[in-house]
C-alpha cells in the first residue's frame, strides 16, 4: 500500500504562470487535506475535500487558488498567475474519514514551489 | 477558533536526556490529537495518535499524554538520540487538522 503520493516534488514557475500540484491519497482514503508551509513557518490549513466535494475551503486565498478531488484521479491544487509570495512547500494529507476518533492523517512528501 | 501552541519553540540537549515537549489547544472539542515529526526539507511522519477518550499512547521511546479538559498534551521522549533531531508538531482534529507551531529539537552527541 503506497503512501500519499505528491508530484512533482519540486516545481519552478515564472511569475504569472500556472502551477498544478497533484496528490494521490492512500488506497481506500476518500478525504484529502491541503496545507501550505511557508519558509520557517508552521503548516497552515488550506482546503479539505472528499471525492467530488469541497468540505471546507476556509484557508484558501479567495483569488487564484482552486482545488478539486474528482471521482477518478488525484486531487489537484491549482494556482493561477503565481507570484513570489506563493513560494512554499505544499503538503497533502489523506485519511479514510470514516471514524473521526480513529482518523489518522498521513502526509505526502510535499511539493516545493519556487516562483522566480 | 482553535489555536494550538507548542512550548518550547526550540530545544538543544545532549544525547541520553529524557525530554518533554508541550502542546496546548484552546478548544477541547476535538476528536483526536496527533504528534508528527518533520525532518528538514521533508514531509511529516506520524508518530502517535491519541483519541479524545484516551489518556496516553506509547510507541517505543515515545509516550504521548492527553488531558482534553485542560487542553494539553505532552510528548515524552526517553533516552534521546541524535537521530531524534527534527521538528515535532502536534495537531488536533475536529472538522480539520490544526497544527501547532512546532518544537525544533536538536540532540547532540
Short mmCIF file of C-alpha atoms in Angstrom, two decimals:
data_model
loop_
_atom_site.label_atom_id
_atom_site.label_comp_id
_atom_site.label_asym_id
_atom_site.label_seq_id
_atom_site.Cartn_x
_atom_site.Cartn_y
_atom_site.Cartn_z
CA UNK A 1 0.00 0.00 0.00
CA UNK A 2 1.79 3.05 -1.24
CA UNK A 3 1.67 6.15 0.90
CA UNK A 4 0.34 9.53 -0.11
CA UNK A 5 1.99 10.47 -3.37
CA UNK A 6 2.58 14.04 -4.37
CA UNK A 7 4.05 15.24 -7.62
CA UNK A 8 6.04 16.97 -8.68
CA UNK A 9 8.40 17.11 -5.70
CA UNK A 10 9.86 20.38 -6.93
CA UNK A 11 8.23 22.89 -9.24
CA UNK A 12 9.66 26.13 -10.59
CA UNK A 13 7.37 28.64 -12.20
CA UNK A 14 7.83 32.16 -13.50
CA UNK A 15 5.60 34.89 -12.18
CA UNK A 16 2.25 34.82 -13.96
CA UNK A 17 2.35 31.14 -14.88
CA UNK A 18 0.06 28.44 -13.53
CA UNK A 19 1.10 25.79 -11.03
CA UNK A 20 -0.65 22.42 -10.75
CA UNK A 21 0.11 20.25 -7.77
CA UNK A 22 -1.12 16.66 -7.64
CA UNK A 23 -1.92 14.42 -4.71
CA UNK A 24 -2.86 10.75 -4.84
CA UNK A 25 -4.24 9.63 -1.47
CA UNK A 26 -3.54 6.31 0.14
CA UNK A 27 -5.61 3.43 -1.15
CA UNK A 28 -9.02 3.43 0.47
CA UNK A 29 -8.79 7.04 1.63
CA UNK A 30 -11.52 9.36 0.43
CA UNK A 31 -10.57 12.51 2.35
CA UNK A 32 -7.81 14.87 1.28
CA UNK A 33 -6.39 17.94 3.02
CA UNK A 34 -4.02 20.53 1.56
CA UNK A 35 -1.63 22.57 3.69
CA UNK A 36 0.91 25.27 2.93
CA UNK A 37 4.16 25.75 4.80
CA UNK A 38 5.99 28.99 4.24
CA UNK A 39 9.73 29.08 5.00
CA UNK A 40 10.37 28.90 8.74
CA UNK A 41 6.62 28.83 9.48
CA UNK A 42 4.08 26.23 10.53
CA UNK A 43 1.58 24.34 8.45
CA UNK A 44 -1.50 26.33 7.53
CA UNK A 45 -4.72 24.63 6.51
CA UNK A 46 -5.95 25.45 3.03
CA UNK A 47 -8.74 23.10 1.96
CA UNK A 48 -10.46 19.84 2.88
CA UNK A 49 -12.04 17.72 0.17
CA UNK A 50 -13.91 14.49 -0.18
CA UNK A 51 -14.47 12.82 -3.52
CA UNK A 52 -16.16 15.39 -5.79
CA UNK A 53 -16.89 17.72 -2.86
CA UNK A 54 -15.16 20.64 -1.19
CA UNK A 55 -15.94 20.34 2.51
CA UNK A 56 -14.00 23.28 3.91
CA UNK A 57 -12.04 25.85 1.92
CA UNK A 58 -11.75 28.44 4.67
CA UNK A 59 -7.96 28.53 4.38
CA UNK A 60 -7.81 29.09 0.64
CA UNK A 61 -6.97 32.54 -0.68
CA UNK A 62 -10.04 33.98 -2.37
CA UNK A 63 -8.34 34.53 -5.72
CA UNK A 64 -6.07 32.46 -7.96
CA UNK A 65 -6.29 29.26 -5.86
CA UNK A 66 -8.61 26.34 -6.51
CA UNK A 67 -8.75 22.67 -5.58
CA UNK A 68 -10.58 19.63 -6.78
CA UNK A 69 -10.80 15.93 -5.98
CA UNK A 70 -12.56 14.20 -8.85
CA UNK A 71 -14.24 10.82 -8.72
CA UNK A 72 -11.33 9.36 -10.63
CA UNK A 73 -7.74 10.52 -10.38
CA UNK A 74 -5.70 12.60 -7.98
CA UNK A 75 -6.61 15.73 -6.10
CA UNK A 76 -5.32 18.87 -7.82
CA UNK A 77 -4.33 22.16 -6.21
CA UNK A 78 -4.18 24.82 -8.88
CA UNK A 79 -2.56 28.22 -8.51
CA UNK A 80 -3.11 30.67 -11.33
CA UNK A 81 -0.87 33.63 -12.11
CA UNK A 82 1.66 32.73 -9.45
CA UNK A 83 3.51 35.42 -7.52
CA UNK A 84 6.72 35.20 -5.49
CA UNK A 85 4.71 35.01 -2.27
CA UNK A 86 3.29 31.67 -3.40
CA UNK A 87 6.72 30.09 -3.00
CA UNK A 88 6.27 27.49 -0.28
CA UNK A 89 6.01 23.79 0.43
CA UNK A 90 2.54 22.41 -0.23
CA UNK A 91 1.59 19.26 1.63
CA UNK A 92 -1.27 16.91 1.05
CA UNK A 93 -2.69 14.53 3.64
CA UNK A 94 -5.26 11.80 3.32
CA UNK A 95 -7.44 9.90 5.74
CA UNK A 96 -10.19 7.31 5.50
CA UNK A 97 -12.52 9.69 7.32
CA UNK A 98 -15.00 7.05 8.34
CA UNK A 99 -14.34 7.14 12.08
CA UNK A 100 -13.07 10.51 13.14
CA UNK A 101 -11.91 9.30 16.55
CA UNK A 102 -9.51 6.90 14.86
CA UNK A 103 -8.80 9.02 11.83
CA UNK A 104 -5.08 9.24 11.37
CA UNK A 105 -3.82 11.61 8.72
CA UNK A 106 -0.92 10.53 6.52
CA UNK A 107 1.11 13.12 4.69
CA UNK A 108 2.90 13.14 1.37
CA UNK A 109 6.46 14.38 0.90
CA UNK A 110 5.22 17.72 -0.34
CA UNK A 111 5.70 19.83 -3.45
CA UNK A 112 8.17 22.66 -3.13
CA UNK A 113 7.06 25.50 -5.34
CA UNK A 114 9.53 28.21 -6.27
CA UNK A 115 8.32 31.25 -8.17
CA UNK A 116 11.06 33.13 -9.98
CA UNK B 1 -11.28 29.48 16.64
CA UNK B 2 -8.90 26.68 17.57
CA UNK B 3 -5.34 27.74 18.37
CA UNK B 4 -2.56 25.27 19.04
CA UNK B 5 0.67 26.32 20.76
CA UNK B 6 3.84 24.37 21.41
CA UNK B 7 6.47 25.06 24.04
CA UNK B 8 9.42 25.29 23.84
CA UNK B 9 9.92 26.56 20.31
CA UNK B 10 13.42 25.13 20.25
CA UNK B 11 15.38 22.73 22.41
CA UNK B 12 19.01 21.62 22.31
CA UNK B 13 20.08 18.78 24.60
CA UNK B 14 22.90 16.25 24.97
CA UNK B 15 22.29 12.68 23.97
CA UNK B 16 20.65 10.48 26.61
CA UNK B 17 18.38 13.06 28.19
CA UNK B 18 14.67 12.48 28.73
CA UNK B 19 12.59 15.20 27.10
CA UNK B 20 9.12 16.66 27.44
CA UNK B 21 7.51 18.62 24.63
CA UNK B 22 4.32 20.51 25.35
CA UNK B 23 1.25 21.22 23.24
CA UNK B 24 -1.77 23.26 24.29
CA UNK B 25 -5.03 23.92 22.46
CA UNK B 26 -7.82 26.37 23.16
CA UNK B 27 -10.91 24.34 22.16
CA UNK B 28 -11.27 20.98 23.91
CA UNK B 29 -13.94 19.75 21.47
CA UNK B 30 -11.57 17.56 19.47
CA UNK B 31 -11.80 14.03 18.06
CA UNK B 32 -8.13 13.24 18.47
CA UNK B 33 -4.63 14.64 18.71
CA UNK B 34 -1.71 13.54 16.58
CA UNK B 35 2.03 14.04 17.01
CA UNK B 36 4.23 14.32 13.92
CA UNK B 37 7.90 14.57 13.17
CA UNK B 38 9.28 16.66 10.32
CA UNK B 39 12.88 16.47 9.14
CA UNK B 40 14.34 19.49 7.31
CA UNK B 41 13.06 19.69 3.75
CA UNK B 42 10.94 16.57 4.22
CA UNK B 43 7.33 15.62 4.77
CA UNK B 44 5.58 14.72 8.01
CA UNK B 45 5.80 11.36 9.70
CA UNK B 46 3.00 10.39 12.05
CA UNK B 47 4.32 9.33 15.46
CA UNK B 48 1.31 8.83 17.71
CA UNK B 49 -2.46 9.27 17.59
CA UNK B 50 -4.46 9.77 20.80
CA UNK B 51 -8.22 9.56 20.61
CA UNK B 52 -10.14 12.12 22.64
CA UNK B 53 -11.30 9.38 25.02
CA UNK B 54 -7.75 8.17 25.68
CA UNK B 55 -5.21 9.47 28.18
CA UNK B 56 -1.97 8.29 26.57
CA UNK B 57 -0.31 6.31 23.81
CA UNK B 58 3.13 4.74 23.68
CA UNK B 59 5.42 3.74 20.83
CA UNK B 60 8.95 2.66 21.66
CA UNK B 61 10.74 5.52 23.41
CA UNK B 62 7.82 7.88 22.79
CA UNK B 63 4.89 8.43 25.12
CA UNK B 64 2.16 10.97 24.50
CA UNK B 65 -0.45 12.02 27.02
CA UNK B 66 -3.67 13.94 26.57
CA UNK B 67 -5.65 15.98 29.07
CA UNK B 68 -8.56 17.17 26.96
CA UNK B 69 -10.28 19.13 29.71
CA UNK B 70 -7.25 21.34 30.26
CA UNK B 71 -6.35 21.47 26.58
CA UNK B 72 -2.89 19.95 26.94
CA UNK B 73 -0.78 17.17 25.52
CA UNK B 74 2.80 16.21 26.21
CA UNK B 75 5.23 14.14 24.18
CA UNK B 76 7.82 12.38 26.28
CA UNK B 77 10.98 11.16 24.56
CA UNK B 78 13.09 8.78 26.63
CA UNK B 79 16.86 8.45 26.27
CA UNK B 80 17.13 10.92 23.39
CA UNK B 81 19.45 10.18 20.46
CA UNK B 82 20.97 12.39 17.74
CA UNK B 83 18.58 10.72 15.27
CA UNK B 84 15.69 12.28 17.18
CA UNK B 85 16.75 15.72 15.93
CA UNK B 86 13.81 17.13 13.97
CA UNK B 87 10.82 19.43 14.35
CA UNK B 88 7.95 17.94 16.34
CA UNK B 89 4.42 19.04 15.57
CA UNK B 90 1.17 18.38 17.35
CA UNK B 91 -2.17 18.67 15.57
CA UNK B 92 -5.76 18.46 16.78
CA UNK B 93 -8.66 17.18 14.72
CA UNK B 94 -12.19 18.49 14.83
CA UNK B 95 -13.54 19.44 11.44
CA UNK B 96 -9.98 19.71 10.14
CA UNK B 97 -6.47 19.13 11.39
CA UNK B 98 -5.00 22.24 13.04
CA UNK B 99 -1.25 22.31 13.66
CA UNK B 100 0.80 23.76 16.43
CA UNK B 101 3.80 25.98 15.93
CA UNK B 102 6.31 23.16 16.39
CA UNK B 103 9.30 22.41 18.63
CA UNK B 104 12.68 22.25 16.89
CA UNK B 105 14.75 19.64 18.68
CA UNK B 106 18.48 19.14 18.39
CA UNK B 107 20.16 16.25 20.21
CA UNK B 108 23.95 16.45 20.13
CA UNK B 109 26.35 13.57 20.80
#
